[in-house]
Structure formats: C-alpha cells, structure tokens
Coordinates of C-alpha atoms and ligand atoms in Angstrom, one line a residue:
X1 CA 73.8 89.7 80.8
X2 CA 71.0 90.6 78.3
X3 CA 71.9 92.7 75.3
X4 CA 69.8 94.9 73.0
X5 CA 70.4 96.1 69.5
X6 CA 68.2 98.1 67.1
X7 CA 68.6 99.3 63.6
X8 CA 66.7 101.7 61.2
X9 CA 68.2 102.4 57.8
X10 CA 68.1 101.5 54.1
X11 CA 69.9 98.2 54.1
X12 CA 68.5 94.8 55.2
X13 CA 68.3 94.9 59.0
X14 CA 68.7 91.3 59.9
X15 CA 72.4 90.8 59.1
X16 CA 73.2 94.0 60.9
X17 CA 71.2 92.9 64.0
X18 CA 72.9 89.5 64.0
X19 CA 76.3 91.1 63.7
X20 CA 75.4 93.4 66.6
X21 CA 74.3 90.5 68.7
X22 CA 77.6 88.7 68.0
X23 CA 79.4 91.7 69.5
X24 CA 77.3 91.3 72.6
X25 CA 77.9 87.6 73.1
X26 CA 80.7 88.3 75.6
X27 CA 78.2 89.7 78.1
X28 CA 76.9 86.2 78.7
X29 CA 73.5 84.9 77.4
X30 CA 71.5 81.7 76.9
X31 CA 69.2 82.5 74.0
X32 CA 68.8 85.1 71.3
X33 CA 66.3 86.5 68.8
X34 CA 65.6 89.2 66.2
X35 CA 62.4 90.9 64.9
X36 CA 62.3 92.7 61.5
X37 CA 59.5 94.9 60.2
X38 CA 58.6 94.8 56.5
X39 CA 55.5 96.1 54.7
X40 CA 53.4 96.2 57.9
X41 CA 54.4 92.8 59.1
X42 CA 56.8 91.9 61.9
X43 CA 58.8 88.6 61.5
X44 CA 60.4 87.1 64.6
X45 CA 63.1 84.4 64.8
X46 CA 64.4 83.3 68.1
X47 CA 66.2 80.4 69.5
X48 CA 67.8 78.9 72.6
X49 CA 71.6 78.7 72.5
X50 CA 74.2 80.6 70.6
X51 CA 73.9 83.3 68.0
X52 CA 75.2 80.8 65.4
X53 CA 71.9 79.0 65.8
X54 CA 70.0 82.2 64.9
X55 CA 72.3 82.7 61.9
X56 CA 71.6 79.1 60.7
X57 CA 67.9 79.5 61.2
X58 CA 67.8 82.7 59.1
X59 CA 70.5 81.9 56.6
X60 CA 72.6 84.7 58.1
X61 CA 69.6 87.0 58.1
X62 CA 68.8 86.6 54.4
X63 CA 65.4 85.0 55.0
X64 CA 64.1 88.1 56.7
X65 CA 63.4 91.2 54.6
X66 CA 63.0 94.6 56.1
X67 CA 65.2 97.6 56.9
X68 CA 64.3 98.1 60.5
X69 CA 64.4 95.8 63.4
X70 CA 65.4 94.9 67.0
X71 CA 67.5 92.0 68.5
X72 CA 68.3 90.6 71.8
X73 CA 70.6 88.2 73.7
X74 CA 68.8 86.9 76.8
X75 CA 70.3 85.8 80.2
X76 CA 67.4 84.2 81.8
X77 CA 65.8 85.8 84.9
X78 CA 62.0 85.1 84.5
X79 CA 61.5 81.7 83.0
X80 CA 63.8 79.0 81.6
X81 CA 66.3 79.7 78.8
X82 CA 64.2 78.3 75.9
X83 CA 62.8 79.3 72.6
X84 CA 59.5 80.6 74.0
X85 CA 61.1 82.8 76.6
X86 CA 63.7 84.2 74.2
X87 CA 63.1 87.8 73.1
X88 CA 61.6 89.5 71.0
X89 CA 58.2 89.1 72.5
X90 CA 55.2 90.0 70.4
X91 CA 51.7 91.3 71.4
X92 CA 48.8 89.0 70.9
X93 CA 47.8 90.6 67.6
X94 CA 51.3 90.8 66.2
X95 CA 51.3 94.6 66.3
X96 CA 54.3 95.1 68.6
X97 CA 57.6 93.3 69.1
X98 CA 59.7 94.1 72.2
X99 CA 63.1 93.4 73.5
X100 CA 63.9 94.1 77.1
X101 CA 66.8 94.2 79.5
X102 CA 66.3 94.4 83.3
X103 CA 63.4 93.5 85.4
X104 CA 59.8 94.8 85.5
X105 CA 59.1 94.5 89.2
X106 CA 55.3 94.9 89.0
X107 CA 54.9 92.4 86.2
X108 CA 52.6 90.0 88.1
X109 CA 50.1 92.7 88.8
X110 CA 50.2 93.9 85.2
X111 CA 49.9 90.4 83.8
X112 CA 46.8 89.8 86.0
X113 CA 45.3 93.0 84.7
X114 CA 46.0 92.2 81.1
X115 CA 44.7 88.6 81.5
X116 CA 41.4 90.0 82.8
X117 CA 41.2 92.1 79.6
X118 CA 41.6 88.9 77.6
X119 CA 45.3 89.0 76.7
X120 CA 47.0 85.6 76.6
X121 CA 50.6 84.9 77.5
X122 CA 52.9 82.3 76.1
X123 CA 56.1 82.9 78.0
X124 CA 57.0 83.2 81.6
X125 CA 58.8 86.5 81.0
X126 CA 58.1 89.9 82.3
X127 CA 58.7 91.3 78.8
X128 CA 55.6 89.9 77.2
X129 CA 53.4 92.1 79.3
X130 CA 55.2 95.2 77.8
X131 CA 54.2 94.1 74.3
X132 CA 50.6 93.7 75.3
X133 CA 50.5 96.9 77.3
X134 CA 51.7 98.7 74.2
X135 CA 48.9 97.1 72.3
X136 CA 46.4 98.1 75.0
X137 CA 47.4 101.7 74.8
X138 CA 47.9 102.0 71.1
X139 CA 45.4 104.1 69.3
X140 CA 47.5 105.0 66.2
X141 CA 50.1 107.2 68.1
X142 CA 53.2 105.1 68.8
X143 CA 54.9 107.6 71.1
X144 CA 51.8 108.0 73.2
X145 CA 51.4 104.2 73.6
X146 CA 55.1 103.9 74.6
X147 CA 54.7 106.8 77.1
X148 CA 51.6 105.3 78.6
X149 CA 53.1 101.8 78.9
X150 CA 56.3 103.1 80.5
X151 CA 54.3 105.0 83.1
X152 CA 52.9 101.7 84.3
X153 CA 56.2 99.9 84.7
X154 CA 58.2 99.7 87.9
X155 CA 61.8 98.5 88.0
X156 CA 65.0 99.0 86.0
X157 CA 64.8 98.3 82.4
X158 CA 65.6 99.3 78.8
X159 CA 63.4 98.5 75.9
X160 CA 63.5 98.3 72.1
X161 CA 60.1 98.4 70.4
X162 CA 58.9 97.7 66.8
X163 CA 55.4 98.5 65.6
X164 CA 53.9 96.9 62.5
X165 CA 52.1 100.1 61.6
X166 CA 55.2 102.2 61.7
X167 CA 57.6 100.9 59.0
X168 CA 61.2 102.1 59.3
X169 CA 60.7 103.2 62.9
X170 CA 62.3 101.8 66.1
X171 CA 61.8 103.0 69.6
X172 CA 64.3 102.9 72.5
X173 CA 63.4 103.4 76.2
X174 CA 65.9 103.7 79.1
X175 CA 65.1 103.4 82.8
X176 CA 68.0 102.5 85.0
X177 CA 69.5 100.1 82.4
X178 CA 72.0 101.2 79.8
X179 CA 70.9 102.1 76.3
X180 CA 73.0 104.1 73.8
X181 CA 72.0 105.6 70.4
X182 CA 74.3 105.3 67.5
X183 CA 74.2 108.1 65.0
X184 CA 75.0 107.0 61.4
X185 CA 74.6 108.4 57.9
X186 CA 71.1 107.6 56.6
X187 CA 70.9 104.9 59.3
X188 CA 70.6 104.9 63.1
X189 CA 71.1 102.4 65.8
X190 CA 70.6 101.6 69.5
X191 CA 72.4 99.1 71.7
X192 CA 72.9 98.4 75.3
X193 CA 76.6 98.4 74.9
X194 CA 78.9 100.5 72.7
X195 CA 80.8 97.5 71.4
X196 CA 77.7 96.6 69.3
X197 CA 77.9 100.1 67.7
X198 CA 81.5 100.8 66.9
X199 CA 81.6 98.8 63.7
X200 CA 79.1 101.2 62.3
X201 CA 79.5 104.5 64.0
X202 CA 81.5 106.2 66.7
X203 CA 79.0 109.0 67.2
X204 CA 76.7 108.1 70.1
X205 CA 74.1 109.7 72.3
X206 CA 73.8 108.5 75.9
X207 CA 70.2 108.2 76.9
X208 CA 69.3 109.1 80.5
X209 CA 66.8 107.5 82.8
X210 CA 63.2 108.1 81.7
X211 CA 64.1 109.1 78.2
X212 CA 62.5 107.7 75.0
X213 CA 64.0 107.9 71.6
X214 CA 62.2 107.4 68.2
X215 CA 64.6 106.5 65.4
X216 CA 64.3 106.3 61.7
X217 CA 67.0 106.1 59.0
X218 CA 67.1 109.9 58.9
X219 CA 66.0 111.1 62.3
X220 CA 66.4 110.7 66.0
X221 CA 63.8 112.3 68.3
X222 CA 64.3 112.1 72.0
X223 CA 61.7 112.8 74.7
X224 CA 62.0 113.2 78.4
X225 CA 59.7 111.3 80.9
X226 CA 57.0 114.0 80.5
X227 CA 56.9 113.5 76.7
X228 CA 58.7 116.8 76.0
X229 CA 61.0 116.7 73.0
X230 CA 64.6 117.4 74.1
X231 CA 68.0 118.0 72.5
X232 CA 71.0 115.9 73.5
X233 CA 74.6 116.2 72.5
X234 CA 76.5 113.6 70.5
X235 CA 79.7 112.1 72.0
X236 CA 82.5 110.4 70.1
X237 CA 83.6 106.9 71.2
X238 CA 87.4 106.6 71.1
X239 CA 87.4 102.7 71.1
X240 CA 87.9 101.3 67.6
X241 CA 86.6 98.0 66.3
X242 CA 90.1 96.3 66.5
X243 CA 90.1 96.9 70.2
X244 CA 86.9 94.8 70.5
X245 CA 88.3 91.9 68.4
X246 CA 90.7 89.1 69.2
X247 CA 93.6 90.2 67.0
X248 CA 95.1 86.8 66.5
X249 CA 94.8 85.6 70.1
X250 CA 93.0 82.4 70.9
X251 CA 90.9 84.1 73.6
X252 CA 90.0 87.6 74.5
X253 CA 91.2 86.9 78.0
X254 CA 94.8 86.2 76.8
X255 CA 94.7 89.3 74.6
X256 CA 93.5 91.4 77.5
X257 CA 96.2 90.0 79.8
X258 CA 98.8 90.9 77.2
X259 CA 97.3 94.4 76.8
X260 CA 97.9 95.3 80.4
X261 CA 101.2 97.1 80.1
X262 CA 99.7 99.5 77.5
X263 CA 96.4 99.8 79.5
X264 CA 98.2 100.8 82.6
X265 CA 100.5 103.2 80.7
X266 CA 97.4 104.9 79.1
X267 CA 95.7 105.2 82.5
X268 CA 98.7 106.6 84.5
X269 CA 100.9 108.6 82.1
X270 CA 98.5 111.3 81.0
X271 CA 97.7 112.0 84.7
X272 CA 101.3 112.7 85.7
X273 CA 102.5 116.1 84.3
X274 CA 105.8 117.6 85.3
X275 CA 106.1 115.4 88.3
X276 CA 102.6 116.2 89.6
X277 CA 99.4 114.1 89.6
X278 CA 96.6 115.8 87.8
X279 CA 93.3 114.0 88.3
X280 CA 91.0 115.3 85.7
X281 CA 88.7 117.9 87.2
X282 CA 88.8 117.0 90.9
X283 CA 89.2 120.4 92.8
X284 CA 91.8 120.7 95.5
X285 CA 89.1 121.5 98.1
X286 CA 87.4 118.1 97.5
X287 CA 89.0 116.4 100.4
X288 CA 88.3 119.1 102.9
X289 CA 86.5 117.6 105.9
X290 CA 86.7 114.0 104.6
X291 CA 87.0 111.8 107.8
X292 CA 86.5 108.4 106.3
X293 CA 86.4 106.7 103.0
X294 CA 84.1 103.8 101.9
X295 CA 85.0 101.9 98.8
X296 CA 82.2 99.9 97.3
X297 CA 82.0 97.6 94.2
X298 CA 81.2 94.1 93.2
X299 CA 83.3 91.1 92.1
X300 CA 86.8 91.9 91.0
X301 CA 86.3 95.6 91.3
X302 CA 85.6 94.9 95.0
X303 CA 88.8 93.0 95.2
X304 CA 90.6 96.0 93.6
X305 CA 89.0 98.0 96.4
X306 CA 90.5 95.6 98.9
X307 CA 94.0 96.5 97.6
X308 CA 93.1 100.2 97.5
X309 CA 92.1 100.1 101.2
X310 CA 95.6 99.2 102.3
X311 CA 97.3 101.8 100.0
X312 CA 95.0 104.7 100.9
X313 CA 95.1 104.0 104.6
X314 CA 98.8 103.7 104.6
X315 CA 99.4 106.9 102.7
X316 CA 96.5 109.1 103.7
X317 CA 95.9 107.9 107.3
X318 CA 92.2 108.1 106.9
X319 CA 90.0 105.1 107.9
X320 CA 88.9 103.2 104.9
X321 CA 86.3 100.4 104.7
X322 CA 85.6 98.3 101.7
X323 CA 82.0 97.1 101.3
X324 CA 80.3 94.9 98.8
X325 CA 77.8 97.1 97.0
X326 CA 75.1 94.4 97.4
X327 CA 75.5 94.6 101.2
X328 CA 76.2 98.3 101.6
X329 CA 72.9 99.3 99.9
X330 CA 70.8 97.4 102.4
X331 CA 72.5 97.8 105.8
X332 CA 71.4 101.3 106.6
X333 CA 75.0 102.6 106.4
X334 CA 76.2 105.4 108.7
X335 CA 77.2 108.1 106.2
X336 CA 77.4 111.9 106.1
X337 CA 79.0 114.7 104.2
X338 CA 82.3 113.9 105.7
X339 CA 82.3 110.4 104.0
X340 CA 83.9 110.0 100.6
X341 CA 82.5 107.1 98.7
X342 CA 84.8 105.6 96.1
X343 CA 82.8 103.5 93.6
X344 CA 84.7 101.1 91.3
X345 CA 83.2 99.5 88.2
X346 CA 84.6 98.4 84.9
X347 CA 81.3 98.6 83.1
X348 CA 79.8 101.4 85.1
X349 CA 76.5 99.5 84.9
X350 CA 76.5 97.0 87.7
X351 CA 73.1 97.2 89.3
X352 CA 74.1 96.8 92.9
X353 CA 77.0 99.3 92.6
X354 CA 74.6 101.9 91.1
X355 CA 72.1 101.3 93.9
X356 CA 74.8 101.7 96.6
X357 CA 76.1 104.9 95.0
X358 CA 72.6 106.3 94.9
X359 CA 71.9 105.3 98.5
X360 CA 75.1 106.9 99.8
X361 CA 74.7 110.1 97.7
X362 CA 71.2 110.5 99.2
X363 CA 72.8 110.3 102.7
X364 CA 75.1 113.1 101.8
X365 CA 78.4 111.3 100.8
X366 CA 80.8 112.8 98.4
X367 CA 81.4 110.4 95.5
X368 CA 84.2 109.5 93.2
X369 CA 83.9 106.8 90.5
X370 CA 86.8 104.7 89.1
X371 CA 85.2 103.5 85.9
X372 CA 86.2 102.2 82.5
X373 CA 83.2 102.8 80.3
X374 CA 82.9 106.5 79.4
X375 CA 79.4 107.9 79.8
X376 CA 78.2 104.9 81.8
X377 CA 75.6 105.3 84.5
X378 CA 78.1 105.2 87.4
X379 CA 80.4 107.7 85.6
X380 CA 77.5 110.1 85.2
X381 CA 76.1 109.6 88.7
X382 CA 79.2 110.3 90.7
X383 CA 80.4 113.8 91.6
X384 CA 83.8 113.1 90.0
X385 CA 85.2 110.2 87.9
X386 CA 88.6 108.9 87.1
X387 CA 88.5 106.8 83.9
X388 CA 90.7 103.7 83.6
X389 CA 91.8 103.8 80.0
X390 CA 91.8 100.0 79.6
X391 CA 89.7 100.0 76.4
X392 CA 86.9 97.5 75.8
X393 CA 87.1 94.4 78.0
X394 CA 85.4 91.5 76.4
X395 CA 86.4 88.4 78.3
X396 CA 83.9 87.9 81.2
X397 CA 86.8 87.4 83.7
X398 CA 88.3 90.8 84.1
X399 CA 92.1 91.3 83.8
X400 CA 93.1 94.7 82.5
X401 CA 89.9 96.2 84.0
X402 CA 91.2 95.1 87.5
X403 CA 94.8 96.1 87.1
X404 CA 94.0 99.6 85.8
X405 CA 91.6 100.0 88.8
X406 CA 94.4 99.1 91.2
X407 CA 96.7 101.4 89.4
X408 CA 94.2 104.3 89.7
X409 CA 93.7 103.6 93.4
X410 CA 97.5 103.9 93.9
X411 CA 97.5 107.1 91.9
X412 CA 94.5 108.4 93.9
X413 CA 96.2 107.5 97.2
X414 CA 99.3 109.5 96.4
X415 CA 97.3 112.4 95.1
X416 CA 95.0 112.5 98.2
X417 CA 97.9 112.0 100.6
X418 CA 99.6 115.1 99.0
X419 CA 96.4 117.2 99.2
X420 CA 96.0 116.2 102.8
X421 CA 99.6 117.0 103.6
X422 CA 100.3 113.5 104.8
X423 CA 103.4 112.7 102.7
X424 CA 106.7 114.6 102.2
X425 CA 107.7 116.0 98.8
X426 CA 110.4 113.4 98.6
X427 CA 108.0 110.5 99.2
X428 CA 105.5 112.0 96.7
X429 CA 108.2 112.2 94.0
X430 CA 109.4 108.7 94.8
X431 CA 105.9 107.2 94.6
X432 CA 105.2 108.9 91.3
X433 CA 108.4 107.4 90.0
X434 CA 107.3 104.0 91.1
X435 CA 103.9 104.4 89.5
X436 CA 105.5 105.3 86.2
X437 CA 107.6 102.1 86.4
X438 CA 104.5 99.9 86.6
X439 CA 103.9 99.4 82.9
X440 CA 107.4 98.0 82.3
X441 CA 107.1 95.8 85.5
X442 CA 103.8 94.5 84.3
X443 CA 105.4 93.8 80.9
X444 CA 108.0 91.6 82.6
X445 CA 105.3 89.8 84.5
X446 CA 103.4 89.2 81.3
X447 CA 106.6 87.8 79.8
X448 CA 106.2 84.9 82.3
X449 CA 103.5 83.6 79.9
X450 CA 105.3 80.4 78.7
X451 CA 106.6 79.6 82.2
X452 CA 103.1 79.8 83.7
X453 CA 101.7 77.8 80.8
X454 CA 104.2 75.1 81.7
X455 CA 103.4 75.3 85.5
X456 CA 99.6 75.1 84.7
X457 CA 100.2 71.7 82.9
X458 CA 101.8 70.5 86.1
X459 CA 98.9 71.6 88.4
X460 CA 95.9 71.3 86.1
X461 CA 94.6 68.1 87.9
X462 CA 94.4 69.7 91.3
X463 CA 90.8 70.1 92.4
X464 CA 91.2 72.1 95.7
X465 CA 93.4 75.1 95.8
X466 CA 94.1 77.7 98.5
X467 CA 95.4 81.2 97.9
X468 CA 97.1 82.7 101.0
X469 CA 98.8 86.0 101.7
X470 CA 99.0 88.8 104.2
X471 CA 98.1 92.5 103.8
X472 CA 98.1 93.5 100.1
X473 CA 99.2 89.9 99.3
X474 CA 95.9 88.8 100.9
X475 CA 93.9 91.2 98.7
X476 CA 95.7 89.8 95.7
X477 CA 94.9 86.3 96.8
X478 CA 91.2 87.2 96.8
X479 CA 91.4 88.1 93.1
X480 CA 93.7 85.3 92.1
X481 CA 91.3 82.8 93.6
X482 CA 88.3 84.3 91.9
X483 CA 90.0 84.2 88.5
X484 CA 90.7 80.4 89.0
X485 CA 87.2 79.5 90.0
X486 CA 85.3 81.7 87.5
X487 CA 87.1 80.3 84.4
X488 CA 88.3 76.9 85.4
X489 CA 85.5 75.9 87.8
X490 CA 88.1 74.6 90.3
X491 CA 87.2 75.1 93.9
X492 CA 89.6 77.6 95.4
X493 CA 89.6 79.4 98.7
X494 CA 91.5 82.7 99.4
X495 CA 92.5 83.1 103.0
X496 CA 94.5 85.6 105.1
X497 CA 97.6 83.5 105.8
X498 CA 97.5 84.3 109.5
X499 CA 93.9 83.0 109.7
X500 CA 94.6 79.5 108.2
X501 CA 95.2 78.0 111.6
X502 CA 91.7 79.0 112.7
X503 CA 90.0 76.5 110.6
X504 CA 91.0 75.9 107.0
X505 CA 94.2 74.2 107.9
X506 CA 92.0 71.2 108.7
X507 CA 91.4 70.8 105.0
X508 CA 95.1 70.8 104.1
X509 CA 96.2 67.3 103.2
X510 CA 98.7 65.5 101.0
X511 CA 99.1 67.5 97.7
X512 CA 96.6 70.2 98.4
X513 CA 97.8 73.1 96.3
X514 CA 98.5 76.2 98.2
X515 CA 99.4 79.3 96.2
X516 CA 101.3 81.6 98.5
X517 CA 101.7 85.3 97.7
X518 CA 104.9 86.7 99.1
X519 CA 105.4 90.1 97.6
X520 CA 104.6 92.3 100.7
X521 CA 108.1 92.2 101.9
X522 CA 107.4 93.6 105.4
X523 CA 105.5 90.5 106.3
X524 CA 107.5 87.9 104.3
X525 CA 108.9 86.1 107.3
X526 CA 105.4 85.7 108.8
X527 CA 104.1 84.2 105.5
X528 CA 107.1 81.9 105.5
X529 CA 106.0 80.4 108.8
X530 CA 102.5 79.8 107.2
X531 CA 104.2 78.0 104.3
X532 CA 106.0 75.8 106.8
X533 CA 102.7 75.0 108.5
X534 CA 101.0 73.8 105.3
X535 CA 104.1 72.0 104.1
X536 CA 104.2 70.1 107.4
X537 CA 100.7 68.8 106.5
X538 CA 101.7 67.6 103.0
X539 CA 100.6 70.6 100.9
X540 CA 102.3 71.5 97.6
X541 CA 103.3 75.1 97.6
X542 CA 103.5 77.4 94.6
X543 CA 104.8 80.8 95.6
X544 CA 104.7 84.2 93.9
X545 CA 107.6 86.3 95.1
X546 CA 109.9 89.2 94.1
X547 CA 112.8 88.6 91.9
X548 CA 115.9 87.9 94.0
X549 CA 114.0 86.3 96.9
X550 CA 116.1 83.1 97.0
X551 CA 114.7 82.1 100.4
X552 CA 111.5 81.0 98.9
X553 CA 113.2 78.0 97.2
X554 CA 113.9 76.5 100.6
X555 CA 110.2 76.1 101.3
X556 CA 108.2 76.2 98.2
X557 CA 107.9 73.5 95.6
X558 CA 107.7 76.0 92.7
X559 CA 108.1 79.7 92.5
X560 CA 107.2 82.5 90.1
X561 CA 109.2 85.7 90.3
X562 CA 107.7 89.1 89.5
X563 CA 109.7 92.3 89.4
X564 CA 110.5 93.9 92.7
X565 CA 108.2 96.9 93.3
X566 CA 107.3 99.6 95.8
X567 CA 105.3 97.4 98.3
X568 CA 102.2 99.6 98.0
X569 CA 102.0 99.0 94.2
X570 CA 103.2 95.4 94.2
X571 CA 99.6 94.0 93.6
X572 CA 99.7 95.2 90.0
X573 CA 102.6 93.0 88.7
X574 CA 101.7 90.3 91.3
X575 CA 98.3 89.5 89.9
X576 CA 99.6 88.8 86.4
X577 CA 100.9 85.3 86.9
X578 CA 97.7 84.4 88.7
X579 CA 95.6 85.6 85.8
X580 CA 97.9 83.5 83.4
X581 CA 97.7 80.6 85.8
X582 CA 93.9 80.6 85.8
X583 CA 93.9 81.0 82.0
X584 CA 96.2 78.1 81.3
X585 CA 94.5 75.8 83.9
X586 CA 91.1 76.5 82.3
X587 CA 92.6 75.8 78.9
X588 CA 94.1 72.5 80.0
X589 CA 90.7 71.6 81.4
X590 CA 88.9 72.5 78.1
X591 CA 86.8 75.3 79.6
X592 CA 85.0 78.1 77.7
X593 CA 87.4 80.7 78.9
X594 CA 85.9 83.9 77.5
X595 CA 82.3 83.0 78.4
X596 CA 82.3 80.9 81.6
X597 CA 79.1 79.1 82.4
X598 CA 76.5 81.0 84.4
X599 CA 78.5 84.2 84.5
X600 CA 77.8 87.6 82.8
X601 CA 80.2 90.4 82.1
X602 CA 77.9 93.1 83.2
X603 CA 75.5 92.3 86.0
X604 CA 72.6 94.7 85.4
X605 CA 70.1 93.0 87.6
X606 CA 70.1 92.7 91.4
Ligands
LIG1 C1 80.7 90.6 87.0 C2 82.0 90.3 86.2 C3 83.2 90.6 87.0 C4 83.2 92.0 87.6 C5 81.8 92.3 88.3 C6 81.7 93.8 88.6 O1 80.6 89.6 88.0 O2 82.0 89.0 85.7 O3 84.4 90.5 86.2 O4 84.2 92.3 88.4 O5 80.7 91.9 87.5 O6 81.5 94.4 87.4 P1 81.9 95.9 87.1 O7 81.6 96.2 85.7 O8 81.0 96.8 88.1 O9 83.3 96.1 87.4

C-alpha cells in the first residue's frame, strides 16, 4: 500500500527520494511523486504508473534541485490512480506539499468547510484537504500549523509535510499508520517502512501515535500530541541492505522461498537453550487462568493461525478459535481476562489486525503477538511478542513470513503445553527435537525446486484447481490455494476433503486439477477415499505426501514427496512445494510475480 519517504540533508534530495520509493515498490502502488524544496519554492513531479516513469520525467532526479523533500507511492483509495490524484498534494498558494498514507475519515466535512473559505480542489483525494488546512492555520509557525491541522483530522494516517518558507525542514506526523525516522550523519530521513531507510542508516526512531517530528539535516525534534517536546530513544535495525535485494534471483519470491531453512533456523534455534524453550520475556505465570485462546490475523497470517489452532489444541487441550481480524473486530466478541489473544502479522501494521487487537485488549484479553517487523505497531501494542526472524519480506505473496509464523506457533504450543503441565517430559523433549529438525527438512523440500518447475509446466494450462486435505493438511490447503490465486490469477478453491461431497464435487469434471495434501498420516486413509471420489469423476490428482508413502502412486497422477515429520509440524515442509508450484505456474503464465495486480504487501487501510 502507500509508502512515504522524506529527506533533509546537504545532498540533492530528489535522487535519494526516488531511491527510497524504489525500495517501497514491493508494497504495491499505482502512482508516485516527489516534492523538493529549493530557495523558497516547492517543485512537484508526479505520475501514474511505476517509479521508472518518475525517474524518466526527472532525469533520475537531476532536474529538481534542493536538499530536502518528500515522496510517495500511492495505492488508490479516494479517486482513480492518475497523475492528478498522485501525491504530493500542494496547497492552493503552493506553500505546502503533503504526502499521506491512510484515510482521513472526516475529509468530506473538512473539504466543505475549506471550499466555503474559498479553497479549490483539483483532486478527489482526502490528502489535498490536509495541504489546504495547513495553509489555513499557517501564520509563520510551521509546528503550530501542523498541530492545529492534525487536531482536525479523524482517521488513521501518517503525513510528510514540506513548507516553502522553511527550507531544509521536513515534518513527519504519525497517527495509527507507520512512520519511522532515520537518523543519519548530517542528514535525516523518514519513511513508512524501514526498507527505505537501511541503505542510508540503521539508526531509527519509531514514532508513536499522535507524535510529530520536525527534521533538518542536523536535528530531529519530536513532539507529543499536546505539542510538548519529548525525547525518544534510537533503535538499531539489524536487517542489512542485501537482505532487501534480490541477490541474483529472478524474483524476490523465489529468493524468499529459498531463504526459508535459514529463516526457520534463526527463528527457532535461539529460543531453545539446553533442551528448554525460552520465549523471550514471557513470564511463567502468563498462562494462569487462561481458559481459551483466540488467534486473529488476516491473509496468510490467518492461515498460519489455522495450522496453529490444531497444534495448540492438540498439545495444550485449551479451546482455540481462529478469527479473521476484519470479522473479529466487529462482532462484539465475548472476551474476558481469561482469554489469550494471539495476533499474527508479518508486517505488524495490518489495519484490521491492529483494530482487532485493540478491541480485544479493551475487553480485557491477554495478548501475544507473533510478528516479523521489530518495533511495528502490533509488536508494541501486545503484552508480549515473539518475533519471527525471517528478515525483510519483499514479495507481496508471503512465504518465509508464513512458515516462520507456523514454526513459532509450534514452538509456542510446546512451550505452553509444558507450562500448563499437559505434556510429559519425554514428549516435550521429543517435540523440541522435531522442531530443531525443521530447517533441514525444509531444505529438502526447497530442493524439490526443479521437480516442481517441471510439474508446473505440465499443469500451467489448468484454469480451475482444488486444494483438499484434512486437519492440518486442510489448513495447508488454504494457504496453498491462496498462493496460487494471488500470483497466478488462477481460480482455486481450498476445501476440507470430507466436505467435498457436500457441494463442490459437482464442479469436478474431466481434468479438473485436484491438489491433495496427504501429510497428516492419521487421516491418510480417509483422504485416500476422497482422492478416489474425485478420480472417479475424471479429476487429475497431484498429491503431496511423505517420503516413503508408496500407496499414493496407486491413486494419484503425480506426487511430490516431502520429508516425513512429526505430524503436528508437518505443515512447514508441506507448504514449500505449493509455494514453488504457485511460483512456477505464475512464471509459466507470464505474471508479475513479486507485485501481483491489485494486491498490497501491507494493508494499512480497512
Ligand atoms: C496482505 C499480504 C498477505 C498477508 C496479509 C496480512 O494481504 O499480501 O501476504 O498475509 O496482508 O499481512 P500481515 O503483514 O499482517 O501478515
């Protein structure tokens, strides 16, 4: 979704802003623009389409002089994705330029008010009212104008502001939408995403809601919502620039698939010390009184939660429900202090997930976040957090984000089962041993790369695909199906294998592709019957099974074998061939794999 960058320093700002915007491309956008301040004048260049258009229009930034500026990638919410609606937006008299992420909910009322005062609007965006409100309140004091403007805005947003009368100064505002300050040497930055900063500095300050920062080349002043100057600590980002680059791979998605053994190792290994699970700072007493667990998330993180539900229930014998955050937040959930809410999010910034977390916390729930981005909103809002050490994930379709979430859920289930006294010492030790084997098992699944690429060629022309499975296999089917649709645009339907006969089997015809997940050994024979049922109606079956499962050849047309695992953790290696399958099908079909149409990496609006 939308991305913001800002720079104040001694070098020309435009090339730095363009470079920052390129780093944000992965988030998904449809137009982009920059504004640079020079000698009391603000110059703006913006355009529909990719950043390259903006580079061409500005000769890679060289046509714009000035050492401070702001930039934006826009994912359209209010108004079509065209040049006029692209950010930055400028006040009528050219005094202010503004970039904005999020939504100003009361923009219609404010627009009406400004129109009555004579302001004119060119775009359909909610952002243009911010530029003109700043102009309305500006009497020479930039901070005062920003504070007054912000006090009028409802909604969740972050802003970057440039004022013609304040050379070398940029202003950042955060209200329920991420914004991070980058602390450099004789230059400072802001960005909505740390990936836009790491090429320049690893020293960052995480702004909190309601805070405003005024940056120049030599200073960063931060104010709270009441306008009081505050001190904030600087954190060090551990991601390096290589981690956010392709490193020789054709796509980020393939690189990230290949990184999974390392990502899972980095996530699990430091938490297992001398045969015991040590989960950061979670106190032993944290589970006292917990009677139920709700897992909430969106997208693939929700599907990771679907796997987690089976594992936690099985080991902890506590009822677990998994709820889409966009549903949970609005259905008046029954929650009290005996409820543990587990929130899962790669970015830590998904708007619905944040809202569900806030809602449940207000109702008294305990909260634990499984999150990848350090210092993100969800990481900071939850009582406790377990980071997935997956490193930056750039491809829109998550891979290592998902598998590290599933691995953490397994780790958590074993940890909690032990704290609750629900498993024996022997089982505890056995499960820890199995968790530690996951990175090498995932490596063997990743090594299926060329076999899957060959299978994808065979199946690339199918236009309707079913994914079926039972229990954890079903949860994996949900994610496998999502991967295929989001990057290859092929219609696919995940279904609980036992449910097929209650409707979808009517759609099975000659050559319908049914991808059958058969790694949950306990229910293998049942799934086998479902394979027979679809085969009898002409379907082509591609099965994913454990190595050594020869029976599958009697029924399936093709099979992919992943290493045999503890059934509770089988989802982690099992999803890998499905990720690769989606990747190679999308490649066969010429799709834009890293940036699928209409999708955004981090969904920061409702
Ligand atoms: C978007 C992404 C998905 C992701 C979902 C939740 O839809 O494209 O890959 O699973 O958001 O994101 P989160 O950052 O909260 O895990």
